[in-house]
GROMACS .gro file of C-alpha atoms in nm:
model
  312
    1MET     CA    1  10.618  17.492   9.502
    2GLU     CA    2  10.501  17.129   9.489
    3ASP     CA    3  10.195  17.142   9.268
    4TYR     CA    4  10.015  16.824   9.375
    5ILE     CA    5   9.681  16.795   9.551
    6LYS     CA    6   9.459  16.530   9.707
    7LEU     CA    7   9.166  16.441   9.481
    8GLY     CA    8   8.885  16.277   9.675
    9THR     CA    9   8.940  15.913   9.760
   10ILE     CA   10   9.225  15.864   9.511
   11SER     CA   11   9.530  15.742   9.704
   12GLN     CA   12   9.784  15.905   9.472
   13LYS     CA   13   9.807  16.285   9.473
   14VAL     CA   14   9.742  16.449   9.136
   15SER     CA   15   9.915  16.738   8.965
   16ALA     CA   16   9.731  17.069   9.002
   17LEU     CA   17   9.684  17.061   8.624
   18GLY     CA   18   9.586  16.757   8.420
   19ILE     CA   19   9.564  16.677   8.051
   20GLY     CA   20   9.238  16.630   7.864
   21THR     CA   21   9.261  16.370   7.588
   22TRP     CA   22   8.949  16.441   7.382
   23ALA     CA   23   9.168  16.511   7.077
   24TRP     CA   24   9.362  16.183   7.110
   25GLY     CA   25   9.200  15.980   6.835
   26ASP     CA   26   8.912  16.217   6.756
   27ARG     CA   27   8.893  16.276   6.381
   28ARG     CA   28   8.554  16.446   6.352
   29PHE     CA   29   8.603  16.751   6.577
   30TRP     CA   30   8.981  16.775   6.615
   31GLY     CA   31   9.110  16.621   6.291
   32PHE     CA   32   9.328  16.345   6.435
   33GLY     CA   33   9.532  16.191   6.156
   34SER     CA   34   9.548  16.506   5.943
   35ASP     CA   35   9.695  16.800   6.139
   36TYR     CA   36   9.858  16.573   6.397
   37GLY     CA   37   9.908  16.203   6.461
   38ILE     CA   38  10.019  15.944   6.713
   39ASN     CA   39  10.381  16.062   6.718
   40ASP     CA   40  10.271  16.415   6.811
   41ILE     CA   41  10.053  16.276   7.089
   42ARG     CA   42  10.337  16.057   7.213
   43GLU     CA   43  10.560  16.365   7.243
   44ALA     CA   44  10.283  16.552   7.425
   45PHE     CA   45  10.240  16.265   7.670
   46ASN     CA   46  10.611  16.219   7.737
   47ILE     CA   47  10.668  16.594   7.789
   48SER     CA   48  10.372  16.610   8.027
   49ILE     CA   49  10.505  16.320   8.233
   50ALA     CA   50  10.858  16.467   8.234
   51GLN     CA   51  10.717  16.798   8.364
   52GLY     CA   52  10.544  16.626   8.655
   53ILE     CA   53  10.188  16.610   8.516
   54ASN     CA   54  10.035  16.281   8.630
   55PHE     CA   55   9.660  16.323   8.571
   56PHE     CA   56   9.495  16.232   8.239
   57ASP     CA   57   9.126  16.256   8.161
   58THR     CA   58   8.964  16.050   7.883
   59ALA     CA   59   8.623  15.902   7.797
   60GLU     CA   60   8.475  15.607   7.613
   61VAL     CA   61   8.329  15.841   7.346
   62TYR     CA   62   8.658  16.017   7.264
   63GLY     CA   63   8.747  15.874   6.925
   64ASN     CA   64   8.501  15.590   6.994
   65GLY     CA   65   8.739  15.439   7.249
   66LEU     CA   66   9.059  15.521   7.061
   67SER     CA   67   9.163  15.785   7.316
   68GLU     CA   68   9.157  15.524   7.594
   69LYS     CA   69   9.359  15.281   7.380
   70ILE     CA   70   9.619  15.543   7.287
   71LEU     CA   71   9.655  15.649   7.651
   72ALA     CA   72   9.704  15.287   7.762
   73SER     CA   73   9.972  15.223   7.500
   74LEU     CA   74  10.164  15.540   7.590
   75ILE     CA   75  10.154  15.455   7.961
   76GLU     CA   76  10.296  15.110   7.891
   77GLU     CA   77  10.565  15.247   7.658
   78ALA     CA   78  10.678  15.497   7.921
   79ASN     CA   79  10.640  15.249   8.209
   80VAL     CA   80  10.465  15.503   8.432
   81SER     CA   81  10.157  15.496   8.654
   82PRO     CA   82   9.962  15.821   8.622
   83VAL     CA   83   9.614  15.886   8.760
   84ILE     CA   84   9.350  15.806   8.498
   85ALA     CA   85   8.996  15.942   8.480
   86THR     CA   86   8.744  15.818   8.224
   87LYS     CA   87   8.369  15.849   8.168
   88PHE     CA   88   8.048  15.657   8.103
   89PHE     CA   89   7.818  15.806   7.838
   90PRO     CA   90   7.445  15.762   7.913
   91TYR     CA   91   7.320  15.691   7.562
   92PRO     CA   92   6.938  15.676   7.551
   93TRP     CA   93   6.948  15.306   7.464
   94ARG     CA   94   7.140  15.235   7.783
   95TRP     CA   95   6.893  15.185   8.066
   96ARG     CA   96   6.999  14.872   8.257
   97ALA     CA   97   7.259  14.829   8.530
   98ALA     CA   98   7.419  14.570   8.301
   99ASP     CA   99   7.476  14.843   8.037
  100PHE     CA  100   7.673  15.047   8.288
  101ARG     CA  101   7.880  14.746   8.394
  102LYS     CA  102   7.956  14.652   8.034
  103ALA     CA  103   8.069  15.006   7.951
  104LEU     CA  104   8.297  15.016   8.255
  105ALA     CA  105   8.439  14.673   8.170
  106ASN     CA  106   8.511  14.785   7.813
  107SER     CA  107   8.686  15.101   7.932
  108LEU     CA  108   8.898  14.900   8.176
  109LYS     CA  109   8.988  14.662   7.893
  110ARG     CA  110   9.090  14.944   7.658
  111LEU     CA  111   9.290  15.111   7.937
  112HIS     CA  112   9.454  14.780   8.041
  113LEU     CA  113   9.345  14.840   8.400
  114GLU     CA  114   9.181  14.628   8.669
  115ARG     CA  115   9.041  14.943   8.825
  116VAL     CA  116   9.032  15.307   8.719
  117HIS     CA  117   9.116  15.594   8.954
  118LEU     CA  118   8.817  15.816   8.870
  119TYR     CA  119   8.502  15.708   8.685
  120GLN     CA  120   8.255  15.979   8.588
  121ILE     CA  121   7.905  16.003   8.440
  122HIS     CA  122   7.970  16.212   8.129
  123TRP     CA  123   7.632  16.392   8.110
  124PRO     CA  124   7.308  16.385   8.311
  125PHE     CA  125   7.106  16.294   8.002
  126PRO     CA  126   6.752  16.151   8.010
  127PRO     CA  127   6.570  15.919   8.002
  128MET     CA  128   6.742  15.769   8.306
  129PRO     CA  129   6.737  15.983   8.623
  130VAL     CA  130   7.060  16.095   8.787
  131GLU     CA  131   7.007  15.845   9.070
  132LYS     CA  132   7.017  15.545   8.832
  133TRP     CA  133   7.371  15.591   8.707
  134VAL     CA  134   7.508  15.722   9.037
  135THR     CA  135   7.387  15.398   9.197
  136GLY     CA  136   7.595  15.218   8.934
  137LEU     CA  137   7.897  15.426   9.036
  138ALA     CA  138   7.840  15.334   9.401
  139ASP     CA  139   7.816  14.962   9.321
  140ALA     CA  140   8.138  14.970   9.117
  141TYR     CA  141   8.314  15.167   9.391
  142GLU     CA  142   8.215  14.911   9.655
  143GLU     CA  143   8.339  14.629   9.433
  144GLY     CA  144   8.678  14.796   9.394
  145LEU     CA  145   8.647  14.860   9.020
  146ILE     CA  146   8.691  15.235   9.066
  147GLU     CA  147   8.887  15.429   9.327
  148ALA     CA  148   8.676  15.745   9.320
  149VAL     CA  149   8.343  15.852   9.172
  150GLY     CA  150   8.271  16.167   8.976
  151VAL     CA  151   8.021  16.335   8.748
  152SER     CA  152   8.045  16.578   8.458
  153ASN     CA  153   7.822  16.862   8.337
  154TYR     CA  154   7.586  16.831   8.637
  155ASN     CA  155   7.392  17.138   8.750
  156ALA     CA  156   7.352  17.227   9.117
  157ASP     CA  157   7.033  17.026   9.169
  158GLN     CA  158   7.169  16.717   8.991
  159LEU     CA  159   7.491  16.748   9.187
  160ARG     CA  160   7.311  16.750   9.521
  161ARG     CA  161   7.094  16.455   9.420
  162ALA     CA  162   7.402  16.258   9.315
  163HIS     CA  163   7.580  16.351   9.637
  164ASP     CA  164   7.285  16.239   9.848
  165VAL     CA  165   7.261  15.896   9.681
  166LEU     CA  166   7.629  15.837   9.750
  167ALA     CA  167   7.620  15.982  10.104
  168LYS     CA  168   7.358  15.726  10.207
  169ARG     CA  169   7.615  15.459  10.127
  170GLY     CA  170   7.907  15.645  10.287
  171ILE     CA  171   8.073  15.722   9.953
  172PRO     CA  172   8.203  16.074   9.879
  173LEU     CA  173   8.138  16.242   9.544
  174THR     CA  174   8.487  16.339   9.433
  175SER     CA  175   8.436  16.577   9.142
  176ASN     CA  176   8.220  16.757   8.888
  177GLN     CA  177   8.386  16.817   8.551
  178VAL     CA  178   8.250  17.133   8.389
  179PRO     CA  179   8.357  17.408   8.148
  180TYR     CA  180   8.531  17.684   8.343
  181SER     CA  181   8.757  17.961   8.218
  182LEU     CA  182   8.789  18.337   8.198
  183ILE     CA  183   8.532  18.334   7.915
  184ASN     CA  184   8.294  18.088   8.084
  185ARG     CA  185   8.231  18.150   8.452
  186LYS     CA  186   7.871  18.028   8.459
  187ILE     CA  187   7.939  17.793   8.751
  188GLU     CA  188   8.005  18.100   8.971
  189SER     CA  189   7.651  18.230   8.918
  190ASN     CA  190   7.434  17.922   8.852
  191GLY     CA  191   7.489  17.754   9.188
  192VAL     CA  192   7.728  17.480   9.072
  193LEU     CA  193   8.040  17.626   9.234
  194HIS     CA  194   7.852  17.692   9.560
  195ALA     CA  195   7.710  17.336   9.564
  196CYS     CA  196   8.060  17.195   9.512
  197GLN     CA  197   8.209  17.410   9.786
  198GLU     CA  198   7.940  17.325  10.041
  199ARG     CA  199   7.981  16.951   9.979
  200ASN     CA  200   8.359  16.939   9.928
  201ILE     CA  201   8.338  16.837   9.561
  202GLN     CA  202   8.636  16.923   9.340
  203ILE     CA  203   8.580  17.121   9.020
  204ILE     CA  204   8.768  16.977   8.721
  205ALA     CA  205   8.771  17.247   8.452
  206TYR     CA  206   8.754  17.154   8.087
  207SER     CA  207   8.806  17.409   7.807
  208PRO     CA  208   9.015  17.614   8.057
  209ILE     CA  209   9.162  17.836   7.783
  210GLY     CA  210   8.824  17.879   7.613
  211GLN     CA  211   8.896  17.646   7.319
  212GLY     CA  212   9.196  17.863   7.235
  213MET     CA  213   9.022  18.200   7.270
  214LEU     CA  214   9.246  18.297   7.564
  215THR     CA  215   9.575  18.224   7.389
  216GLY     CA  216   9.573  18.554   7.200
  217LYS     CA  217   9.606  18.357   6.875
  218TYR     CA  218   9.258  18.450   6.750
  219SER     CA  219   9.117  18.793   6.668
  220GLU     CA  220   8.851  18.956   6.455
  221GLN     CA  221   9.103  18.950   6.170
  222ASN     CA  222   9.210  18.592   6.243
  223PRO     CA  223   8.905  18.394   6.362
  224PRO     CA  224   8.929  18.024   6.455
  225SER     CA  225   8.860  17.762   6.189
  226GLY     CA  226   8.625  17.464   6.192
  227ALA     CA  227   8.332  17.436   6.430
  228ARG     CA  228   8.472  17.705   6.660
  229ARG     CA  229   8.420  17.966   6.387
  230PHE     CA  230   8.046  17.943   6.450
  231LEU     CA  231   8.079  17.956   6.829
  232TYR     CA  232   8.268  18.285   6.854
  233SER     CA  233   8.137  18.590   6.666
  234ALA     CA  234   8.337  18.885   6.536
  235LYS     CA  235   8.172  19.092   6.809
  236PHE     CA  236   8.297  18.852   7.076
  237LEU     CA  237   8.649  18.856   6.929
  238ARG     CA  238   8.645  19.237   6.952
  239LYS     CA  239   8.525  19.231   7.314
  240ILE     CA  240   8.785  18.977   7.426
  241LYS     CA  241   9.083  19.179   7.302
  242PRO     CA  242   9.140  19.377   7.628
  243LEU     CA  243   9.142  19.052   7.825
  244GLN     CA  244   9.385  18.893   7.579
  245GLU     CA  245   9.616  19.195   7.608
  246LYS     CA  246   9.606  19.187   7.988
  247LEU     CA  247   9.688  18.814   7.989
  248LYS     CA  248   9.997  18.888   7.780
  249GLU     CA  249  10.095  19.182   8.003
  250ILE     CA  250  10.065  18.979   8.323
  251GLY     CA  251  10.255  18.691   8.163
  252ALA     CA  252  10.543  18.922   8.073
  253ALA     CA  253  10.557  19.035   8.437
  254HIS     CA  254  10.595  18.672   8.546
  255GLY     CA  255  10.912  18.606   8.349
  256GLY     CA  256  10.766  18.561   8.004
  257LYS     CA  257  10.465  18.340   8.069
  258SER     CA  258  10.222  18.311   7.778
  259ALA     CA  259   9.860  18.427   7.778
  260ALA     CA  260   9.747  18.063   7.789
  261GLN     CA  261   9.968  17.992   8.092
  262VAL     CA  262   9.823  18.290   8.277
  263ALA     CA  263   9.468  18.177   8.189
  264LEU     CA  264   9.542  17.827   8.321
  265ASN     CA  265   9.699  17.965   8.637
  266TRP     CA  266   9.384  18.172   8.695
  267VAL     CA  267   9.182  17.847   8.699
  268ILE     CA  268   9.424  17.694   8.948
  269CYS     CA  269   9.400  18.005   9.167
  270LYS     CA  270   9.022  17.958   9.169
  271GLY     CA  271   9.068  17.614   9.326
  272ALA     CA  272   8.981  17.410   9.016
  273ILE     CA  273   9.194  17.155   8.829
  274PRO     CA  274   9.228  17.265   8.465
  275ILE     CA  275   9.256  16.988   8.204
  276PRO     CA  276   9.372  17.156   7.881
  277GLY     CA  277   9.429  16.943   7.576
  278ALA     CA  278   9.773  16.867   7.435
  279LYS     CA  279   9.805  16.750   7.075
  280ASN     CA  280  10.179  16.806   7.041
  281ARG     CA  281  10.504  16.889   7.220
  282LYS     CA  282  10.453  17.266   7.204
  283GLN     CA  283  10.109  17.252   7.368
  284ALA     CA  284  10.234  17.012   7.637
  285GLU     CA  285  10.526  17.240   7.723
  286GLU     CA  286  10.295  17.541   7.738
  287ASN     CA  287  10.051  17.359   7.971
  288ALA     CA  288  10.332  17.261   8.208
  289GLY     CA  289  10.445  17.624   8.224
  290ALA     CA  290  10.127  17.707   8.414
  291LEU     CA  291  10.251  17.511   8.716
  292ASN     CA  292  10.479  17.601   9.010
  293TRP     CA  293  10.391  17.971   9.034
  294ARG     CA  294  10.081  18.174   9.119
  295LEU     CA  295   9.911  18.494   9.015
  296SER     CA  296   9.870  18.755   9.289
  297GLU     CA  297   9.525  18.822   9.434
  298GLU     CA  298   9.532  19.161   9.264
  299GLU     CA  299   9.607  19.004   8.925
  300VAL     CA  300   9.321  18.757   8.969
  301GLN     CA  301   9.086  19.045   9.050
  302ILE     CA  302   9.196  19.242   8.744
  303LEU     CA  303   9.133  18.940   8.521
  304ASP     CA  304   8.795  18.885   8.689
  305GLN     CA  305   8.693  19.243   8.609
  306LEU     CA  306   8.793  19.215   8.243
  307SER     CA  307   8.616  18.880   8.223
  308ASP     CA  308   8.300  19.035   8.370
  309GLN     CA  309   8.294  19.286   8.084
  310LEU     CA  310   8.251  19.005   7.830
  311ALA     CA  311   7.907  18.929   7.971
  312GLN     CA  312   7.788  19.289   7.943
   0.00000   0.00000   0.00000
């Protein structure tokens, strides 16, 4: 199975699973420089490339630009040309078209690129309306600074408004990057998935293993540390146990796949592109193991049913 797909107007096909690089350089949330460092990230990158993964997602705010710089240096070291996605953050003090252009120019400089494959608006934050920044995307697209335009964290209404601005100029909206996993299926019920499907917009799924909750590593007796400890209650960790057990059981039936690999494959089966993080060799190898096989329809349905119980 060749696990590569067409992503909007990007000329190069992308792997059905990408790598999210939020942790590459981020000290505050992920602890870059303490639990892991640049050599761990280098191994993660090289393993991902060797396993056929050619899609990397970053952002100007990840590590205050350090993620983009690290990614650029690793690409040059390895002498490869993967597909790169990055993002513009609409800080409230940014309100002019010139602010958008400067941010894009700085990202291109940090990435050592003349144009980026996919440029996304990170959040639909006020005070500027959706139309303002999407117009900036359209201008940059027409000037050849970006190969495809995308958004992130847009709801159904914002998505349609963004799509309409671009459609008037004959530019397709390539993607909407949103949280999507077996523990967060909100896009299926809040109209986002439907809006994407009706307008041929690709879902890029971040947190596809639920910030580690779907790996089976965490339980009521072994809760996650750091900020995640406050996001997932003991009650939730009790409720998720049957789903964790089923992920392991299905993985064993597929030749020893891990719970995380099954959870990632579920996202792929749903038609989305998961972008799990990879801070080291082990995580990169595990991510790659989600490719080149598929869950059966029956297995997807079983996982859906167990996932539904979490919301009850």
